[in-house]
Amino acid sequence: MQVGCQGFEPPHLHFLFPSMLKKRELASVAGALAAAAIAVYLGTAHRLYDIPGLEGHIVRTVVLRKIASVVVFAALAVVLDVVAARLKRELRVIDGALLVGAVSALIEIVQDLRGSTEGLLWNLGDVILGAAGGAIGVMLAARSRARRLRGRR
């Protein structure tokens, strides 16, 4: 009888648990972690939240921030997709949404610890937008990969 979780891999995040990483693959994973760290920094740096020329235009400012957030999270998902491909793994849309949504949730936690006045619904909305950005990024990466493969034939 075996005790423990030997050989356990979550169904949607399988590419995070490679048994052996070569130096190049390890560098790819490190790059993905660095990209995630940059996304966390961008999401928590207060000085980046002021959009010049839009002071007093709260609706425009919020809409632009949310659009920028989705774009950053989509870019992070593209990086994760490239890393997964280097690890010879497939990053599915749900994988991108879950991973990037987790990064978005981390950003919300850090913002809360730093004194954010946003409520729970705003935080939940931001995490949903982050997950949507992750899904969009994976779809864009898959489409780009399909075009490259068609061009090689």
CSV table of N, CA and C in Angstrom, one decimal:
chain,number,residue,atom,x,y,z
A,1,MET,N,0.8,-1.2,0.0
A,1,MET,CA,0.0,0.0,0.0
A,1,MET,C,0.9,1.2,0.0
A,2,GLN,N,0.6,2.1,-1.0
A,2,GLN,CA,1.4,3.4,-1.0
A,2,GLN,C,0.8,4.5,-0.3
A,3,VAL,N,1.6,5.3,0.4
A,3,VAL,CA,1.1,6.4,1.1
A,3,VAL,C,1.7,7.6,0.5
A,4,GLY,N,0.9,8.7,0.3
A,4,GLY,CA,1.4,9.9,-0.2
A,4,GLY,C,0.8,10.2,-1.6
A,5,CYS,N,1.5,11.1,-2.3
A,5,CYS,CA,0.9,11.6,-3.6
A,5,CYS,C,1.9,11.3,-4.7
A,6,GLN,N,2.6,10.2,-4.7
A,6,GLN,CA,3.6,9.9,-5.7
A,6,GLN,C,2.9,9.8,-7.1
A,7,GLY,N,3.5,10.6,-8.0
A,7,GLY,CA,3.0,10.5,-9.3
A,7,GLY,C,1.7,11.4,-9.6
A,8,PHE,N,1.3,12.1,-8.5
A,8,PHE,CA,0.1,13.0,-8.7
A,8,PHE,C,0.4,14.2,-9.5
A,9,GLU,N,-0.4,14.5,-10.5
A,9,GLU,CA,-0.3,15.7,-11.2
A,9,GLU,C,-1.8,16.3,-11.4
A,10,PRO,N,-2.0,17.5,-11.0
A,10,PRO,CA,-3.4,18.1,-11.2
A,10,PRO,C,-3.7,18.0,-12.7
A,11,PRO,N,-5.0,17.8,-13.0
A,11,PRO,CA,-5.4,17.5,-14.4
A,11,PRO,C,-5.2,18.7,-15.4
A,12,HIS,N,-5.3,19.9,-14.9
A,12,HIS,CA,-5.2,21.0,-15.9
A,12,HIS,C,-3.9,21.7,-15.8
A,13,LEU,N,-3.1,21.4,-14.8
A,13,LEU,CA,-1.8,22.1,-14.6
A,13,LEU,C,-0.6,21.1,-14.8
A,14,HIS,N,-0.8,20.1,-15.6
A,14,HIS,CA,0.2,19.1,-15.7
A,14,HIS,C,1.6,19.5,-16.2
A,15,PHE,N,1.6,20.6,-17.0
A,15,PHE,CA,2.9,21.0,-17.5
A,15,PHE,C,3.8,21.7,-16.4
A,16,LEU,N,3.2,22.0,-15.2
A,16,LEU,CA,4.0,22.6,-14.2
A,16,LEU,C,4.9,21.5,-13.4
A,17,PHE,N,4.6,20.3,-13.7
A,17,PHE,CA,5.3,19.2,-12.9
A,17,PHE,C,6.2,18.3,-13.8
A,18,PRO,N,7.1,18.9,-14.5
A,18,PRO,CA,8.0,18.0,-15.3
A,18,PRO,C,8.9,17.2,-14.4
A,19,SER,N,9.1,15.9,-14.7
A,19,SER,CA,10.0,15.1,-13.8
A,19,SER,C,11.4,15.5,-13.9
A,20,MET,N,11.9,15.9,-15.0
A,20,MET,CA,13.3,16.3,-15.2
A,20,MET,C,13.4,17.5,-16.1
A,21,LEU,N,14.0,18.6,-15.6
A,21,LEU,CA,14.2,19.8,-16.4
A,21,LEU,C,15.6,19.9,-16.9
A,22,LYS,N,15.8,20.1,-18.1
A,22,LYS,CA,17.1,20.4,-18.6
A,22,LYS,C,17.4,21.9,-18.4
A,23,LYS,N,18.6,22.3,-18.5
A,23,LYS,CA,19.0,23.7,-18.2
A,23,LYS,C,18.2,24.7,-19.1
A,24,ARG,N,18.0,24.4,-20.3
A,24,ARG,CA,17.2,25.3,-21.2
A,24,ARG,C,15.8,25.4,-20.7
A,25,GLU,N,15.2,24.2,-20.4
A,25,GLU,CA,13.8,24.2,-19.9
A,25,GLU,C,13.7,24.9,-18.6
A,26,LEU,N,14.7,24.8,-17.7
A,26,LEU,CA,14.7,25.5,-16.4
A,26,LEU,C,14.7,27.0,-16.6
A,27,ALA,N,15.5,27.4,-17.6
A,27,ALA,CA,15.6,28.8,-17.9
A,27,ALA,C,14.2,29.3,-18.4
A,28,SER,N,13.5,28.5,-19.2
A,28,SER,CA,12.2,28.9,-19.7
A,28,SER,C,11.2,29.1,-18.5
A,29,VAL,N,11.3,28.1,-17.6
A,29,VAL,CA,10.4,28.2,-16.4
A,29,VAL,C,10.8,29.5,-15.6
A,30,ALA,N,12.1,29.8,-15.5
A,30,ALA,CA,12.5,31.0,-14.7
A,30,ALA,C,12.0,32.2,-15.4
A,31,GLY,N,12.0,32.2,-16.8
A,31,GLY,CA,11.5,33.3,-17.5
A,31,GLY,C,10.0,33.5,-17.3
A,32,ALA,N,9.3,32.4,-17.2
A,32,ALA,CA,7.8,32.5,-17.0
A,32,ALA,C,7.6,33.1,-15.6
A,33,LEU,N,8.4,32.7,-14.6
A,33,LEU,CA,8.2,33.2,-13.3
A,33,LEU,C,8.6,34.7,-13.2
A,34,ALA,N,9.6,35.1,-14.0
A,34,ALA,CA,9.9,36.5,-14.0
A,34,ALA,C,8.8,37.3,-14.7
A,35,ALA,N,8.2,36.8,-15.7
A,35,ALA,CA,7.1,37.5,-16.4
A,35,ALA,C,5.9,37.6,-15.4
A,36,ALA,N,5.6,36.6,-14.6
A,36,ALA,CA,4.6,36.6,-13.6
A,36,ALA,C,4.9,37.7,-12.5
A,37,ALA,N,6.2,37.7,-12.1
A,37,ALA,CA,6.6,38.7,-11.1
A,37,ALA,C,6.4,40.1,-11.7
A,38,ILE,N,6.7,40.3,-13.0
A,38,ILE,CA,6.6,41.6,-13.6
A,38,ILE,C,5.1,42.0,-13.6
A,39,ALA,N,4.2,41.0,-13.9
A,39,ALA,CA,2.8,41.3,-13.9
A,39,ALA,C,2.3,41.7,-12.5
A,40,VAL,N,2.8,41.0,-11.5
A,40,VAL,CA,2.5,41.4,-10.1
A,40,VAL,C,3.0,42.8,-9.8
A,41,TYR,N,4.2,43.1,-10.2
A,41,TYR,CA,4.7,44.4,-9.9
A,41,TYR,C,3.8,45.5,-10.6
A,42,LEU,N,3.5,45.3,-11.9
A,42,LEU,CA,2.7,46.2,-12.6
A,42,LEU,C,1.3,46.4,-12.0
A,43,GLY,N,0.8,45.3,-11.4
A,43,GLY,CA,-0.5,45.4,-10.8
A,43,GLY,C,-0.6,46.0,-9.4
A,44,THR,N,0.6,46.1,-8.8
A,44,THR,CA,0.7,46.6,-7.4
A,44,THR,C,1.4,48.0,-7.3
A,45,ALA,N,2.0,48.5,-8.4
A,45,ALA,CA,2.8,49.7,-8.3
A,45,ALA,C,1.8,50.9,-8.4
A,46,HIS,N,1.6,51.6,-7.3
A,46,HIS,CA,0.6,52.7,-7.3
A,46,HIS,C,0.9,53.8,-8.2
A,47,ARG,N,2.2,54.1,-8.5
A,47,ARG,CA,2.5,55.2,-9.3
A,47,ARG,C,2.2,54.9,-10.8
A,48,LEU,N,2.0,53.6,-11.1
A,48,LEU,CA,1.6,53.3,-12.5
A,48,LEU,C,0.1,53.4,-12.7
A,49,TYR,N,-0.6,53.7,-11.6
A,49,TYR,CA,-2.1,53.8,-11.7
A,49,TYR,C,-2.6,55.1,-12.2
A,50,ASP,N,-1.7,56.1,-12.1
A,50,ASP,CA,-2.1,57.5,-12.5
A,50,ASP,C,-1.9,57.6,-14.0
A,51,ILE,N,-3.0,57.8,-14.8
A,51,ILE,CA,-2.9,58.0,-16.2
A,51,ILE,C,-2.9,59.5,-16.5
A,52,PRO,N,-1.8,60.0,-17.0
A,52,PRO,CA,-1.7,61.5,-17.3
A,52,PRO,C,-2.9,61.9,-18.2
A,53,GLY,N,-3.4,63.0,-17.9
A,53,GLY,CA,-4.5,63.6,-18.7
A,53,GLY,C,-5.9,63.1,-18.4
A,54,LEU,N,-6.0,62.1,-17.5
A,54,LEU,CA,-7.3,61.6,-17.2
A,54,LEU,C,-7.7,61.8,-15.8
A,55,GLU,N,-7.0,62.7,-15.1
A,55,GLU,CA,-7.4,63.0,-13.7
A,55,GLU,C,-8.8,63.5,-13.7
A,56,GLY,N,-9.6,63.0,-12.8
A,56,GLY,CA,-11.0,63.4,-12.7
A,56,GLY,C,-12.0,62.6,-13.6
A,57,HIS,N,-11.5,61.9,-14.5
A,57,HIS,CA,-12.3,61.1,-15.4
A,57,HIS,C,-12.3,59.6,-15.0
A,58,ILE,N,-13.0,59.4,-13.9
A,58,ILE,CA,-13.0,58.1,-13.2
A,58,ILE,C,-13.4,56.9,-14.2
A,59,VAL,N,-14.4,57.1,-14.9
A,59,VAL,CA,-14.9,56.0,-15.8
A,59,VAL,C,-13.9,55.7,-16.8
A,60,ARG,N,-13.4,56.7,-17.5
A,60,ARG,CA,-12.4,56.5,-18.6
A,60,ARG,C,-11.1,55.8,-18.0
A,61,THR,N,-10.7,56.3,-16.8
A,61,THR,CA,-9.5,55.8,-16.1
A,61,THR,C,-9.7,54.3,-15.8
A,62,VAL,N,-10.9,54.0,-15.2
A,62,VAL,CA,-11.1,52.6,-14.8
A,62,VAL,C,-11.2,51.7,-16.1
A,63,VAL,N,-11.8,52.1,-17.1
A,63,VAL,CA,-11.9,51.3,-18.3
A,63,VAL,C,-10.6,51.1,-19.0
A,64,LEU,N,-9.7,52.1,-19.0
A,64,LEU,CA,-8.4,52.0,-19.6
A,64,LEU,C,-7.5,51.1,-18.7
A,65,ARG,N,-7.7,51.1,-17.4
A,65,ARG,CA,-6.9,50.2,-16.5
A,65,ARG,C,-7.3,48.8,-16.7
A,66,LYS,N,-8.6,48.6,-16.9
A,66,LYS,CA,-9.1,47.2,-17.0
A,66,LYS,C,-8.6,46.6,-18.4
A,67,ILE,N,-8.7,47.4,-19.4
A,67,ILE,CA,-8.2,47.0,-20.8
A,67,ILE,C,-6.7,46.7,-20.7
A,68,ALA,N,-6.0,47.6,-20.1
A,68,ALA,CA,-4.5,47.4,-19.9
A,68,ALA,C,-4.2,46.1,-19.1
A,69,SER,N,-5.1,45.8,-18.1
A,69,SER,CA,-4.9,44.6,-17.3
A,69,SER,C,-5.1,43.4,-18.2
A,70,VAL,N,-6.1,43.3,-19.0
A,70,VAL,CA,-6.4,42.2,-19.8
A,70,VAL,C,-5.2,42.0,-20.8
A,71,VAL,N,-4.7,43.1,-21.3
A,71,VAL,CA,-3.6,43.0,-22.3
A,71,VAL,C,-2.4,42.4,-21.6
A,72,VAL,N,-2.0,42.9,-20.4
A,72,VAL,CA,-0.9,42.4,-19.7
A,72,VAL,C,-1.1,40.9,-19.4
A,73,PHE,N,-2.3,40.5,-18.9
A,73,PHE,CA,-2.5,39.1,-18.6
A,73,PHE,C,-2.5,38.2,-19.8
A,74,ALA,N,-3.0,38.7,-21.0
A,74,ALA,CA,-2.9,38.0,-22.2
A,74,ALA,C,-1.4,37.7,-22.6
A,75,ALA,N,-0.6,38.8,-22.4
A,75,ALA,CA,0.8,38.6,-22.7
A,75,ALA,C,1.5,37.6,-21.8
A,76,LEU,N,1.1,37.6,-20.6
A,76,LEU,CA,1.7,36.6,-19.6
A,76,LEU,C,1.3,35.2,-20.1
A,77,ALA,N,0.0,35.0,-20.5
A,77,ALA,CA,-0.4,33.7,-21.0
A,77,ALA,C,0.4,33.3,-22.2
A,78,VAL,N,0.7,34.2,-23.1
A,78,VAL,CA,1.5,33.9,-24.3
A,78,VAL,C,2.9,33.4,-23.8
A,79,VAL,N,3.5,34.0,-22.8
A,79,VAL,CA,4.8,33.6,-22.3
A,79,VAL,C,4.6,32.2,-21.7
A,80,LEU,N,3.6,32.0,-20.9
A,80,LEU,CA,3.4,30.6,-20.4
A,80,LEU,C,3.2,29.6,-21.4
A,81,ASP,N,2.5,29.9,-22.5
A,81,ASP,CA,2.3,29.0,-23.6
A,81,ASP,C,3.6,28.6,-24.3
A,82,VAL,N,4.5,29.6,-24.5
A,82,VAL,CA,5.8,29.3,-25.0
A,82,VAL,C,6.6,28.4,-24.1
A,83,VAL,N,6.5,28.7,-22.8
A,83,VAL,CA,7.3,27.8,-21.9
A,83,VAL,C,6.7,26.4,-21.9
A,84,ALA,N,5.4,26.3,-21.9
A,84,ALA,CA,4.8,24.9,-22.0
A,84,ALA,C,5.3,24.2,-23.3
A,85,ALA,N,5.3,24.9,-24.4
A,85,ALA,CA,5.8,24.3,-25.6
A,85,ALA,C,7.2,23.8,-25.5
A,86,ARG,N,8.0,24.6,-24.9
A,86,ARG,CA,9.4,24.2,-24.7
A,86,ARG,C,9.6,23.0,-23.8
A,87,LEU,N,8.6,22.9,-22.9
A,87,LEU,CA,8.6,21.7,-22.0
A,87,LEU,C,7.9,20.5,-22.7
A,88,LYS,N,7.5,20.7,-24.0
A,88,LYS,CA,6.8,19.7,-24.8
A,88,LYS,C,5.5,19.4,-24.1
A,89,ARG,N,4.8,20.4,-23.6
A,89,ARG,CA,3.5,20.3,-23.0
A,89,ARG,C,2.5,21.2,-23.7
A,90,GLU,N,1.3,20.9,-23.6
A,90,GLU,CA,0.2,21.7,-24.2
A,90,GLU,C,-0.4,22.6,-23.1
A,91,LEU,N,-0.5,23.8,-23.4
A,91,LEU,CA,-1.2,24.7,-22.4
A,91,LEU,C,-2.6,24.9,-23.0
A,92,ARG,N,-3.6,24.4,-22.4
A,92,ARG,CA,-5.0,24.5,-22.8
A,92,ARG,C,-5.5,25.9,-22.3
A,93,VAL,N,-6.6,26.3,-22.9
A,93,VAL,CA,-7.3,27.6,-22.6
A,93,VAL,C,-7.6,27.6,-21.1
A,94,ILE,N,-8.1,26.5,-20.6
A,94,ILE,CA,-8.5,26.5,-19.1
A,94,ILE,C,-7.2,26.6,-18.3
A,95,ASP,N,-6.1,26.0,-18.7
A,95,ASP,CA,-4.8,26.1,-18.0
A,95,ASP,C,-4.4,27.6,-17.9
A,96,GLY,N,-4.4,28.3,-19.1
A,96,GLY,CA,-4.1,29.7,-19.1
A,96,GLY,C,-5.0,30.5,-18.2
A,97,ALA,N,-6.3,30.2,-18.2
A,97,ALA,CA,-7.2,31.0,-17.4
A,97,ALA,C,-6.9,30.8,-15.9
A,98,LEU,N,-6.7,29.5,-15.5
A,98,LEU,CA,-6.4,29.2,-14.1
A,98,LEU,C,-5.1,29.8,-13.7
A,99,LEU,N,-4.0,29.6,-14.4
A,99,LEU,CA,-2.7,30.1,-14.0
A,99,LEU,C,-2.7,31.6,-13.9
A,100,VAL,N,-3.2,32.3,-15.0
A,100,VAL,CA,-3.2,33.8,-15.0
A,100,VAL,C,-4.2,34.3,-14.0
A,101,GLY,N,-5.3,33.6,-13.8
A,101,GLY,CA,-6.3,34.0,-12.8
A,101,GLY,C,-5.6,33.9,-11.4
A,102,ALA,N,-4.8,32.9,-11.2
A,102,ALA,CA,-4.1,32.8,-9.9
A,102,ALA,C,-3.1,34.0,-9.7
A,103,VAL,N,-2.4,34.4,-10.7
A,103,VAL,CA,-1.5,35.6,-10.7
A,103,VAL,C,-2.4,36.8,-10.3
A,104,SER,N,-3.5,36.9,-11.0
A,104,SER,CA,-4.4,38.0,-10.8
A,104,SER,C,-4.9,38.1,-9.3
A,105,ALA,N,-5.2,36.9,-8.8
A,105,ALA,CA,-5.6,36.8,-7.4
A,105,ALA,C,-4.5,37.2,-6.4
A,106,LEU,N,-3.3,36.8,-6.8
A,106,LEU,CA,-2.1,37.2,-6.0
A,106,LEU,C,-2.0,38.7,-6.0
A,107,ILE,N,-2.2,39.3,-7.1
A,107,ILE,CA,-2.1,40.8,-7.2
A,107,ILE,C,-3.2,41.4,-6.3
A,108,GLU,N,-4.4,40.9,-6.3
A,108,GLU,CA,-5.4,41.4,-5.5
A,108,GLU,C,-5.1,41.3,-4.0
A,109,ILE,N,-4.5,40.2,-3.6
A,109,ILE,CA,-4.1,40.0,-2.2
A,109,ILE,C,-3.0,41.0,-1.8
A,110,VAL,N,-2.0,41.2,-2.7
A,110,VAL,CA,-0.9,42.1,-2.4
A,110,VAL,C,-1.5,43.5,-2.3
A,111,GLN,N,-2.4,43.9,-3.2
A,111,GLN,CA,-3.0,45.2,-3.2
A,111,GLN,C,-3.8,45.4,-1.9
A,112,ASP,N,-4.5,44.4,-1.4
A,112,ASP,CA,-5.3,44.4,-0.2
A,112,ASP,C,-4.3,44.6,1.0
A,113,LEU,N,-3.2,43.9,1.0
A,113,LEU,CA,-2.2,44.0,2.1
A,113,LEU,C,-1.6,45.4,2.1
A,114,ARG,N,-1.5,46.1,1.0
A,114,ARG,CA,-0.9,47.4,0.9
A,114,ARG,C,-2.0,48.5,1.1
A,115,GLY,N,-3.2,48.1,1.5
A,115,GLY,CA,-4.2,49.1,1.9
A,115,GLY,C,-5.2,49.5,0.8
A,116,SER,N,-5.4,48.7,-0.2
A,116,SER,CA,-6.3,49.0,-1.2
A,116,SER,C,-7.7,49.2,-0.6
A,117,THR,N,-8.5,50.1,-1.2
A,117,THR,CA,-9.9,50.3,-0.7
A,117,THR,C,-10.9,49.7,-1.6
A,118,GLU,N,-10.4,48.9,-2.6
A,118,GLU,CA,-11.4,48.2,-3.5
A,118,GLU,C,-12.1,47.1,-2.6
A,119,GLY,N,-13.4,46.9,-3.0
A,119,GLY,CA,-14.2,45.9,-2.3
A,119,GLY,C,-14.0,44.5,-2.9
A,120,LEU,N,-14.6,43.6,-2.3
A,120,LEU,CA,-14.5,42.2,-2.7
A,120,LEU,C,-15.0,42.0,-4.2
A,121,LEU,N,-16.1,42.7,-4.5
A,121,LEU,CA,-16.7,42.5,-5.9
A,121,LEU,C,-15.7,43.1,-6.9
A,122,TRP,N,-15.0,44.2,-6.6
A,122,TRP,CA,-14.0,44.7,-7.6
A,122,TRP,C,-12.9,43.7,-7.7
A,123,ASN,N,-12.4,43.2,-6.6
A,123,ASN,CA,-11.4,42.2,-6.6
A,123,ASN,C,-11.8,41.0,-7.4
A,124,LEU,N,-13.0,40.5,-7.2
A,124,LEU,CA,-13.4,39.3,-8.0
A,124,LEU,C,-13.5,39.6,-9.4
A,125,GLY,N,-14.0,40.8,-9.8
A,125,GLY,CA,-14.0,41.3,-11.2
A,125,GLY,C,-12.7,41.3,-11.8
A,126,ASP,N,-11.7,41.8,-11.0
A,126,ASP,CA,-10.3,41.9,-11.5
A,126,ASP,C,-9.7,40.5,-11.8
A,127,VAL,N,-10.0,39.5,-10.9
A,127,VAL,CA,-9.5,38.2,-11.1
A,127,VAL,C,-10.2,37.5,-12.3
A,128,ILE,N,-11.5,37.8,-12.5
A,128,ILE,CA,-12.2,37.3,-13.7
A,128,ILE,C,-11.6,37.9,-14.9
A,129,LEU,N,-11.3,39.2,-14.9
A,129,LEU,CA,-10.6,39.8,-16.1
A,129,LEU,C,-9.2,39.2,-16.3
A,130,GLY,N,-8.5,38.9,-15.2
A,130,GLY,CA,-7.2,38.3,-15.4
A,130,GLY,C,-7.3,36.9,-16.0
A,131,ALA,N,-8.3,36.1,-15.5
A,131,ALA,CA,-8.5,34.8,-16.1
A,131,ALA,C,-8.9,34.9,-17.6
A,132,ALA,N,-9.7,35.9,-17.9
A,132,ALA,CA,-10.1,36.1,-19.3
A,132,ALA,C,-8.9,36.4,-20.1
A,133,GLY,N,-8.1,37.3,-19.6
A,133,GLY,CA,-6.8,37.7,-20.3
A,133,GLY,C,-6.0,36.4,-20.6
A,134,GLY,N,-5.9,35.5,-19.6
A,134,GLY,CA,-5.1,34.3,-19.7
A,134,GLY,C,-5.7,33.4,-20.8
A,135,ALA,N,-7.0,33.3,-20.8
A,135,ALA,CA,-7.6,32.5,-21.9
A,135,ALA,C,-7.4,33.1,-23.3
A,136,ILE,N,-7.5,34.4,-23.4
A,136,ILE,CA,-7.3,35.1,-24.6
A,136,ILE,C,-5.9,34.9,-25.1
A,137,GLY,N,-4.9,35.0,-24.2
A,137,GLY,CA,-3.5,34.9,-24.5
A,137,GLY,C,-3.2,33.5,-25.1
A,138,VAL,N,-3.8,32.4,-24.4
A,138,VAL,CA,-3.6,31.1,-24.9
A,138,VAL,C,-4.2,30.9,-26.3
A,139,MET,N,-5.4,31.4,-26.5
A,139,MET,CA,-6.0,31.3,-27.8
A,139,MET,C,-5.2,32.0,-28.9
A,140,LEU,N,-4.7,33.2,-28.6
A,140,LEU,CA,-3.8,33.9,-29.5
A,140,LEU,C,-2.6,33.1,-29.8
A,141,ALA,N,-2.0,32.6,-28.8
A,141,ALA,CA,-0.7,31.8,-29.0
A,141,ALA,C,-1.0,30.6,-29.9
A,142,ALA,N,-2.1,29.9,-29.6
A,142,ALA,CA,-2.5,28.7,-30.4
A,142,ALA,C,-2.8,29.1,-31.9
A,143,ARG,N,-3.4,30.2,-32.1
A,143,ARG,CA,-3.7,30.6,-33.4
A,143,ARG,C,-2.4,31.0,-34.2
A,144,SER,N,-1.5,31.6,-33.5
A,144,SER,CA,-0.2,32.0,-34.1
A,144,SER,C,0.6,30.7,-34.4
A,145,ARG,N,0.6,29.8,-33.5
A,145,ARG,CA,1.3,28.5,-33.7
A,145,ARG,C,0.7,27.8,-34.9
A,146,ALA,N,-0.6,27.7,-35.1
A,146,ALA,CA,-1.3,27.1,-36.2
A,146,ALA,C,-0.9,27.7,-37.5
A,147,ARG,N,-0.8,29.1,-37.5
A,147,ARG,CA,-0.4,29.8,-38.7
A,147,ARG,C,1.0,29.4,-39.1
A,148,ARG,N,1.9,29.4,-38.1
A,148,ARG,CA,3.3,29.0,-38.4
A,148,ARG,C,3.4,27.6,-39.0
A,149,LEU,N,2.6,26.7,-38.4
A,149,LEU,CA,2.6,25.3,-38.9
A,149,LEU,C,2.1,25.2,-40.3
A,150,ARG,N,1.0,25.9,-40.6
A,150,ARG,CA,0.5,25.9,-42.0
A,150,ARG,C,1.5,26.5,-43.0
A,151,GLY,N,2.3,27.5,-42.5
A,151,GLY,CA,3.3,28.1,-43.4
A,151,GLY,C,4.4,27.2,-43.7
A,152,ARG,N,4.7,26.2,-42.9
A,152,ARG,CA,5.8,25.3,-43.1
A,152,ARG,C,5.4,24.1,-44.1
A,153,ARG,N,4.1,23.9,-44.3
A,153,ARG,CA,3.7,22.8,-45.2
A,153,ARG,C,3.8,23.2,-46.6
